[in-house]
Coordinates of C-alpha atoms in Angstrom, one line a residue:
M7 CA -37.2 -73.2 -25.4
S8 CA -37.8 -70.3 -27.8
N9 CA -40.9 -69.3 -25.9
G10 CA -39.0 -69.3 -22.6
L11 CA -36.2 -67.2 -24.1
A12 CA -38.7 -64.7 -25.5
R13 CA -40.5 -64.3 -22.2
A14 CA -37.3 -63.9 -20.2
A15 CA -36.0 -61.3 -22.6
L16 CA -39.2 -59.3 -22.5
R17 CA -39.0 -59.3 -18.6
A18 CA -35.3 -58.4 -18.4
H19 CA -35.4 -55.7 -21.1
R20 CA -38.8 -54.3 -20.5
P21 CA -37.9 -50.6 -21.2
A22 CA -36.4 -51.6 -24.6
F23 CA -39.5 -53.4 -25.8
V24 CA -41.8 -50.7 -24.4
G25 CA -39.9 -48.2 -26.5
T26 CA -40.1 -50.5 -29.5
A27 CA -43.9 -50.8 -29.0
V28 CA -44.2 -47.0 -28.7
A29 CA -42.2 -46.6 -32.0
A30 CA -44.4 -49.2 -33.7
L31 CA -47.6 -47.5 -32.4
F32 CA -46.5 -44.1 -33.7
A33 CA -45.5 -45.6 -37.0
A34 CA -48.7 -47.5 -37.5
T35 CA -50.8 -44.4 -36.5
V36 CA -49.1 -42.2 -39.1
V37 CA -49.1 -44.8 -41.8
S38 CA -52.8 -45.5 -41.2
A39 CA -53.6 -41.8 -41.3
S40 CA -51.6 -41.3 -44.5
T41 CA -53.2 -44.2 -46.2
T42 CA -56.7 -43.2 -45.2
V43 CA -56.1 -39.6 -46.3
L44 CA -54.8 -40.8 -49.7
L45 CA -57.9 -42.9 -50.2
A46 CA -60.2 -40.2 -48.9
T47 CA -58.9 -37.7 -51.4
G48 CA -59.6 -39.9 -54.4
T49 CA -62.0 -38.4 -56.9
D50 CA -64.1 -41.4 -57.8
G51 CA -67.8 -40.8 -57.4
L52 CA -67.4 -37.0 -56.8
P53 CA -69.1 -34.3 -58.8
A54 CA -67.2 -32.8 -61.6
G55 CA -66.5 -29.5 -59.8
A56 CA -65.1 -31.2 -56.7
R57 CA -63.0 -33.5 -58.9
H58 CA -61.5 -30.5 -60.7
R59 CA -60.8 -28.6 -57.5
I60 CA -59.0 -31.6 -55.9
T61 CA -57.0 -32.3 -59.0
E62 CA -56.1 -28.6 -59.4
S63 CA -54.9 -28.4 -55.8
G64 CA -52.7 -31.5 -56.2
V65 CA -53.7 -32.8 -52.8
G66 CA -53.8 -36.4 -54.0
D67 CA -50.2 -36.2 -55.1
I68 CA -49.2 -34.5 -51.9
A69 CA -51.0 -37.3 -49.9
A70 CA -49.1 -39.9 -51.9
V71 CA -45.7 -38.3 -51.2
L72 CA -46.6 -38.1 -47.5
L73 CA -47.6 -41.8 -47.5
I74 CA -44.3 -42.7 -49.1
G75 CA -42.4 -40.5 -46.6
S76 CA -44.3 -41.9 -43.6
I77 CA -43.6 -45.5 -44.7
Y78 CA -39.9 -44.7 -45.2
M79 CA -39.7 -43.1 -41.8
S80 CA -41.7 -45.9 -40.2
I81 CA -39.3 -48.5 -41.5
F82 CA -36.3 -46.5 -40.4
V83 CA -37.7 -45.9 -36.8
V84 CA -38.9 -49.5 -36.3
V85 CA -35.7 -51.0 -37.6
S86 CA -33.6 -48.7 -35.5
T87 CA -35.4 -49.3 -32.2
M88 CA -35.9 -53.1 -32.7
G89 CA -32.3 -53.5 -33.8
T90 CA -31.1 -51.7 -30.6
A91 CA -33.4 -53.8 -28.4
V92 CA -31.9 -57.0 -29.9
T93 CA -28.4 -55.8 -29.7
Q94 CA -28.8 -55.3 -25.9
Q95 CA -29.5 -59.0 -25.6
H96 CA -26.2 -60.2 -27.3
R97 CA -24.7 -61.3 -24.0
E98 CA -27.7 -63.3 -23.0
L99 CA -28.0 -64.8 -26.5
A100 CA -24.3 -65.8 -26.4
L101 CA -24.8 -67.5 -23.0
V102 CA -27.8 -69.6 -24.2
R103 CA -25.8 -70.5 -27.2
A104 CA -23.0 -71.7 -24.9
I105 CA -25.3 -74.0 -23.0
G106 CA -26.6 -75.6 -26.1
A107 CA -29.3 -73.5 -27.8
R108 CA -29.4 -73.8 -31.6
P109 CA -29.2 -70.8 -33.9
R110 CA -32.8 -71.3 -35.1
Q111 CA -34.0 -71.3 -31.5
V112 CA -32.4 -68.0 -30.9
R113 CA -33.9 -66.5 -34.0
R114 CA -37.3 -67.8 -33.1
A115 CA -37.1 -66.3 -29.7
V116 CA -36.2 -62.9 -31.1
A117 CA -39.0 -63.1 -33.7
R118 CA -41.5 -63.8 -31.0
Q119 CA -40.3 -60.8 -29.1
A120 CA -40.8 -58.6 -32.1
L121 CA -44.3 -60.0 -32.6
A122 CA -45.2 -59.4 -29.0
A123 CA -44.2 -55.8 -29.2
S124 CA -45.5 -54.9 -32.7
V125 CA -48.8 -56.7 -33.2
P126 CA -50.8 -54.9 -30.5
A127 CA -49.1 -51.6 -31.5
A128 CA -50.1 -52.1 -35.2
L129 CA -53.7 -52.7 -34.3
A130 CA -53.9 -49.8 -31.9
G131 CA -52.1 -47.6 -34.4
F132 CA -54.6 -48.5 -37.1
A133 CA -57.5 -47.3 -34.9
A134 CA -55.7 -44.1 -33.8
G135 CA -54.7 -43.4 -37.4
G136 CA -58.4 -43.3 -38.4
L137 CA -59.0 -40.5 -35.9
L138 CA -55.8 -38.6 -37.0
A139 CA -56.9 -39.0 -40.7
K140 CA -60.3 -37.4 -40.0
A141 CA -58.6 -34.4 -38.2
W142 CA -56.1 -34.2 -41.1
F143 CA -58.9 -34.2 -43.7
S144 CA -60.8 -31.5 -41.8
G145 CA -57.7 -29.4 -41.8
M146 CA -57.4 -29.7 -45.6
V147 CA -61.0 -28.6 -45.9
T148 CA -60.4 -25.7 -43.6
H149 CA -57.3 -24.5 -45.6
G150 CA -59.1 -24.8 -49.0
L151 CA -57.3 -27.8 -50.3
I152 CA -60.5 -29.9 -50.5
P153 CA -64.1 -28.5 -51.3
P154 CA -66.3 -28.4 -48.2
G155 CA -68.9 -30.8 -49.6
V156 CA -66.5 -33.7 -50.0
P157 CA -67.2 -36.4 -47.3
F158 CA -64.5 -38.1 -45.3
R159 CA -64.3 -41.9 -46.2
F160 CA -62.8 -44.3 -43.8
S161 CA -61.2 -47.4 -45.3
W162 CA -60.1 -50.8 -43.9
A163 CA -57.4 -50.9 -46.6
A164 CA -55.0 -49.1 -44.1
L165 CA -55.0 -52.2 -41.8
P166 CA -52.7 -54.4 -44.0
V167 CA -50.4 -51.5 -44.6
C168 CA -50.1 -50.9 -40.8
L169 CA -49.4 -54.6 -40.2
G170 CA -46.9 -54.7 -43.0
V171 CA -44.9 -51.7 -41.8
A172 CA -45.1 -52.4 -38.0
V173 CA -45.1 -56.2 -37.8
V174 CA -43.2 -57.3 -40.8
T175 CA -40.6 -54.6 -40.5
S176 CA -40.0 -55.2 -36.8
T177 CA -39.8 -59.0 -37.2
A178 CA -37.4 -58.7 -40.2
A179 CA -35.2 -56.2 -38.2
A180 CA -35.1 -58.5 -35.2
L181 CA -34.1 -61.5 -37.4
L182 CA -31.5 -59.5 -39.3
S183 CA -30.0 -58.1 -36.0
S184 CA -29.7 -61.6 -34.6
L185 CA -28.8 -63.6 -37.7
R186 CA -25.1 -63.1 -37.8
F187 CA -24.7 -63.2 -34.0
S188 CA -26.7 -66.5 -33.7
L189 CA -24.4 -68.2 -36.3
L190 CA -21.2 -67.3 -34.4
R191 CA -19.5 -69.9 -32.2
P192 CA -20.5 -69.4 -28.6
A193 CA -17.0 -68.4 -27.5
R194 CA -16.7 -65.8 -30.3
A195 CA -20.2 -64.6 -29.5
L196 CA -19.4 -64.1 -25.8
S197 CA -16.2 -62.2 -26.8
E198 CA -18.0 -59.9 -29.2
A199 CA -20.9 -59.3 -26.8
A200 CA -18.4 -58.1 -24.2
A201 CA -16.2 -56.0 -26.5
G202 CA -18.7 -54.9 -29.1
R203 CA -18.3 -55.1 -32.8
R204 CA -15.9 -52.6 -34.3
R205 CA -16.4 -53.0 -38.0
L206 CA -19.3 -52.2 -40.2
G207 CA -20.9 -55.1 -42.2
L208 CA -19.6 -56.0 -45.7
L209 CA -22.7 -54.5 -47.4
R210 CA -23.4 -51.7 -45.0
A211 CA -20.4 -49.5 -45.7
P212 CA -20.6 -49.7 -49.6
L213 CA -24.3 -49.1 -49.6
G214 CA -23.9 -46.1 -47.3
L215 CA -21.2 -44.6 -49.6
V216 CA -23.4 -45.2 -52.6
A217 CA -26.3 -43.4 -50.9
V218 CA -24.2 -40.4 -49.9
A219 CA -22.6 -40.2 -53.4
G220 CA -26.0 -40.5 -55.0
A221 CA -27.3 -37.6 -52.9
C222 CA -24.3 -35.4 -53.8
F223 CA -24.7 -36.3 -57.5
L224 CA -28.5 -35.6 -57.5
S225 CA -27.8 -32.3 -55.6
V226 CA -25.4 -31.2 -58.4
L227 CA -27.9 -32.3 -61.0
L228 CA -30.8 -30.3 -59.4
S229 CA -28.7 -27.2 -59.5
R230 CA -29.0 -27.3 -63.3
Q231 CA -32.8 -27.6 -63.3
D232 CA -35.5 -25.0 -62.9
A233 CA -36.7 -24.0 -59.5
E234 CA -39.9 -26.2 -59.5
E235 CA -38.1 -29.4 -60.5
A236 CA -35.3 -28.7 -58.0
G237 CA -37.8 -28.3 -55.2
Q238 CA -39.5 -31.5 -56.1
G239 CA -36.2 -33.4 -56.0
A240 CA -35.1 -32.0 -52.6
F241 CA -37.0 -34.7 -50.7
L242 CA -35.1 -37.5 -52.5
V243 CA -31.8 -35.8 -51.8
L244 CA -32.7 -35.5 -48.2
I245 CA -33.7 -39.2 -48.0
L246 CA -30.5 -40.4 -49.6
F247 CA -28.4 -38.3 -47.2
C248 CA -30.3 -39.7 -44.2
V249 CA -29.9 -43.3 -45.5
G250 CA -26.2 -42.8 -46.0
V251 CA -25.7 -41.4 -42.5
G252 CA -27.8 -44.2 -41.1
L253 CA -25.8 -46.9 -42.8
L254 CA -22.3 -45.4 -42.2
G255 CA -23.3 -44.5 -38.6
P256 CA -20.1 -44.6 -36.6
R257 CA -17.8 -43.7 -39.5
I258 CA -19.6 -40.4 -40.0
V259 CA -20.8 -39.7 -36.4
G260 CA -17.5 -40.7 -34.8
P261 CA -15.4 -37.8 -36.2
S262 CA -18.1 -35.3 -35.5
A263 CA -18.6 -36.6 -31.9
W264 CA -14.8 -36.3 -31.4
L265 CA -14.9 -32.7 -32.4
V266 CA -17.9 -31.8 -30.2
S267 CA -16.7 -33.9 -27.2
A268 CA -13.3 -32.2 -27.4
L269 CA -15.0 -28.8 -26.9
V270 CA -17.2 -30.2 -24.1
G271 CA -14.3 -31.9 -22.3
R272 CA -13.0 -28.5 -21.3
F273 CA -15.8 -28.0 -18.8
G274 CA -14.7 -30.0 -15.8
A275 CA -14.2 -33.6 -14.7
S276 CA -17.8 -34.7 -15.4
A277 CA -17.6 -33.3 -18.9
R278 CA -14.3 -35.2 -19.5
L279 CA -15.8 -38.4 -18.3
A280 CA -18.7 -37.9 -20.7
M281 CA -16.2 -37.2 -23.5
L282 CA -14.4 -40.5 -22.8
N283 CA -17.7 -42.5 -22.7
V284 CA -18.8 -41.2 -26.1
R285 CA -15.4 -41.8 -27.7
S286 CA -15.1 -45.3 -26.3
Q287 CA -18.5 -46.4 -27.6
P288 CA -19.0 -44.9 -31.0
R289 CA -21.5 -47.5 -32.3
R290 CA -23.7 -47.1 -29.2
F291 CA -23.9 -43.3 -29.4
S292 CA -24.2 -43.2 -33.2
A293 CA -27.4 -45.1 -32.9
A294 CA -28.8 -42.2 -30.9
V295 CA -27.3 -39.5 -33.0
V296 CA -28.7 -40.8 -36.4
P297 CA -32.4 -40.3 -35.6
L298 CA -31.6 -36.8 -34.2
V299 CA -29.9 -36.0 -37.5
L300 CA -33.1 -36.9 -39.2
V301 CA -35.0 -34.5 -37.0
V302 CA -32.7 -31.6 -37.6
G303 CA -32.1 -32.3 -41.3
F304 CA -35.8 -32.8 -42.2
G305 CA -37.0 -29.9 -40.0
L306 CA -34.4 -27.3 -41.2
T307 CA -34.8 -28.3 -44.9
K308 CA -38.5 -28.1 -45.1
V309 CA -39.0 -25.0 -42.9
A310 CA -36.0 -23.1 -44.4
L311 CA -37.5 -23.5 -47.9
H312 CA -40.5 -21.5 -46.8
T313 CA -38.7 -19.0 -44.7
T314 CA -36.2 -18.3 -47.5
A315 CA -39.0 -17.9 -50.1
Q316 CA -40.9 -15.5 -47.7
H317 CA -37.7 -13.5 -47.1
R318 CA -36.7 -13.2 -50.8
T319 CA -40.1 -12.9 -52.5
G320 CA -42.6 -12.0 -49.8
S321 CA -44.6 -15.2 -50.3
A322 CA -43.9 -18.7 -49.0
G323 CA -46.8 -20.2 -51.1
S324 CA -50.5 -20.7 -50.5
T325 CA -51.7 -21.1 -46.9
G326 CA -52.9 -24.6 -47.6
E327 CA -49.6 -25.8 -49.2
V328 CA -47.6 -24.4 -46.3
W329 CA -49.8 -25.9 -43.7
L330 CA -49.7 -29.3 -45.3
D331 CA -45.9 -29.1 -45.7
Y332 CA -45.5 -28.2 -42.0
M333 CA -47.9 -31.0 -41.0
G334 CA -45.8 -33.5 -42.9
T335 CA -42.6 -32.1 -41.4
A336 CA -44.0 -32.4 -37.9
L337 CA -44.8 -36.0 -38.5
Y338 CA -41.4 -36.8 -39.8
A339 CA -39.7 -35.0 -36.9
G340 CA -42.0 -36.9 -34.5
F341 CA -40.8 -40.2 -36.0
A342 CA -37.2 -39.4 -35.6
A343 CA -37.6 -37.8 -32.1
I344 CA -39.3 -41.0 -30.8
A345 CA -36.5 -43.1 -32.3
A346 CA -33.8 -40.9 -30.7
A347 CA -35.6 -40.8 -27.3
N348 CA -36.0 -44.6 -27.4
T349 CA -32.4 -45.3 -28.3
L350 CA -31.0 -42.9 -25.7
A351 CA -33.3 -44.3 -23.0
M352 CA -32.2 -47.9 -24.0
I353 CA -28.6 -46.9 -23.8
S354 CA -29.0 -45.3 -20.4
F355 CA -30.9 -48.4 -19.1
E356 CA -28.3 -50.7 -20.4
R357 CA -25.6 -48.8 -18.5
R358 CA -27.4 -49.0 -15.2
R359 CA -24.7 -51.3 -13.7
D360 CA -21.9 -48.9 -14.8
V361 CA -23.8 -46.0 -13.1
A362 CA -24.1 -48.1 -10.0
L363 CA -20.4 -48.9 -10.0
L364 CA -19.6 -45.2 -10.2
R365 CA -21.8 -44.7 -7.1
V366 CA -20.1 -47.6 -5.3
V367 CA -16.6 -46.2 -5.8
G368 CA -17.7 -42.8 -4.3
T369 CA -19.0 -40.8 -7.2
Q370 CA -21.6 -38.3 -6.0
R371 CA -25.1 -38.3 -7.4
G372 CA -24.7 -34.8 -8.7
Q373 CA -21.5 -35.8 -10.6
V374 CA -23.3 -38.8 -12.2
R375 CA -26.2 -36.6 -13.3
S376 CA -23.7 -34.0 -14.6
M377 CA -21.9 -36.7 -16.6
A378 CA -25.2 -37.8 -18.2
A379 CA -26.1 -34.2 -19.0
W380 CA -22.8 -33.6 -20.7
E381 CA -23.2 -36.8 -22.7
A382 CA -26.6 -35.5 -23.9
V383 CA -24.9 -32.2 -24.9
V384 CA -22.4 -34.2 -27.0
V385 CA -25.1 -36.2 -28.7
A386 CA -27.2 -33.1 -29.4
G387 CA -24.3 -31.1 -30.6
T388 CA -23.2 -33.8 -33.0
A389 CA -26.7 -34.2 -34.4
L390 CA -27.1 -30.5 -34.9
L391 CA -23.7 -30.3 -36.7
L392 CA -24.5 -33.2 -39.1
G393 CA -28.2 -32.2 -39.5
A394 CA -27.3 -28.6 -40.4
L395 CA -24.7 -29.8 -42.9
I396 CA -27.2 -32.2 -44.6
A397 CA -29.8 -29.4 -44.7
L398 CA -27.4 -26.9 -46.2
T399 CA -26.2 -29.4 -48.8
T400 CA -29.7 -30.3 -49.8
L401 CA -30.9 -26.7 -50.0
A402 CA -27.9 -25.1 -51.7
P403 CA -28.7 -26.1 -55.3
I404 CA -32.4 -25.4 -54.9
L405 CA -31.9 -22.0 -53.5
D406 CA -29.2 -21.1 -55.9
T407 CA -31.5 -22.0 -58.8
A408 CA -34.5 -20.2 -57.4
F409 CA -33.0 -17.1 -55.8
G410 CA -29.4 -16.9 -57.1
S411 CA -27.8 -17.6 -53.7
P412 CA -27.2 -21.0 -52.1
L413 CA -27.5 -19.7 -48.5
P414 CA -30.9 -20.2 -46.8
Y415 CA -32.6 -17.6 -44.6
V416 CA -33.0 -19.1 -41.1
P417 CA -34.7 -16.8 -38.5
W418 CA -32.9 -16.8 -35.2
T419 CA -36.1 -18.1 -33.5
L420 CA -36.0 -21.2 -35.8
A421 CA -32.3 -21.8 -35.1
A422 CA -32.8 -21.3 -31.3
G423 CA -35.9 -23.5 -31.3
T424 CA -34.1 -26.3 -33.1
V425 CA -31.1 -26.2 -30.7
A426 CA -33.3 -26.0 -27.6
G427 CA -35.7 -28.8 -28.8
T428 CA -32.8 -31.1 -29.6
L429 CA -31.0 -30.5 -26.4
L430 CA -34.2 -30.9 -24.3
L431 CA -35.0 -34.2 -26.0
T432 CA -31.5 -35.6 -25.3
L433 CA -31.4 -34.3 -21.7
L434 CA -34.8 -35.9 -20.9
A435 CA -34.1 -39.2 -22.7
T436 CA -30.8 -39.5 -20.9
G437 CA -31.5 -38.0 -17.5
V438 CA -34.8 -39.8 -16.7
P439 CA -33.4 -43.4 -16.8
V440 CA -30.2 -42.3 -14.9
R441 CA -32.3 -40.8 -12.1
S442 CA -34.4 -44.0 -12.1
V443 CA -31.3 -46.1 -11.6
M444 CA -30.0 -43.9 -8.8
R445 CA -33.3 -44.3 -6.8
H446 CA -32.1 -47.9 -6.0
R447 CA -29.2 -48.8 -3.8
A448 CA -26.0 -49.0 -5.9
I449 CA -24.7 -52.2 -4.4
T450 CA -28.1 -53.9 -5.1
V451 CA -28.0 -52.9 -8.8
V452 CA -24.4 -54.1 -9.1
R453 CA -25.3 -57.5 -7.6
T454 CA -28.3 -57.8 -9.9

């Protein structure tokens, strides 16, 4: 029975599992590349001069930090996308429980779905990561971080890391997402699948508050350290804030979305309908906002450190260090962008029947597209607001220690690019699935 449930879910929710596979592929690729680069920058067997140069540049430590960051982001992205894919099946899972399926059969079916999506992605990501690592290594040689004579060394040790991050994480996320729901009584499960769960879990809210409080405490602590130590601690502050926002989700995203949607709701009927949709489903839209917050928070923090240093002192650091930092920032932003695009696409696909009903009752195609566009504006605006707040809170103590002012210098081109990129991502991820649904006859979609 578990095999049949898994196959049926994969067919019925194909876009969700394609998105999960893409996220796992990207995660495995970056983790494979980071692991390979870390091993390739080891000094064993190298001449004394090359060992001294690599040690002096600190490239091994930087590679280790990038690996840790990529593993963290991989886990976050895979958990987010896999959890959303399983949540979309709650109604089907409740129905099979009502006709006699046991909780362990439901969990086995969900685990098989995760394996089907993640195992091929992990293997393909391992191979692609080897190619990315070679290009990454060549870039470090070009920018003077590694002596020209040091050879690139491929290692199979990245394979178990890829499997652990992509396969184990996705399977664990699927099981955790289905565990509580599979244990509910069928009638309660059906009710919750229809109405949605309103409260956060017993552990999720306290852990989220601890993460945010820890980030604030560490931020204050860094303000009393010298500039170098404060800069090194910025990454941890940023991670704690992002973990806190991810765990608290609707409790943090909800008020911000209310503020942004109130402004958007003034721009006509389609905008007001988008405002009501976002406000009525805070958990669903917070799942899309949180990855975007990571994009904005990570990007603004890392780039603003260099632009502020360049503006205040005339130097943002060595060319190699800046290039490597921007490379890592691009990878982190790519992680979060894929998670956000997947989640928004899943949400839009899940609402295909709602879109069809709007068409049946007489809503014009242009009005539906306009509503989806305004929803994307609300999501992007909320993410920009929270991401900028996290970046400013992270940067303030570091910049105050280093330059005597907590305010970063952000060029208008950076600000405009961040806003435009975030908005474009949400518009595409929301608009493409809606247009796809409207290509079919509305009454056919409703009946299906």
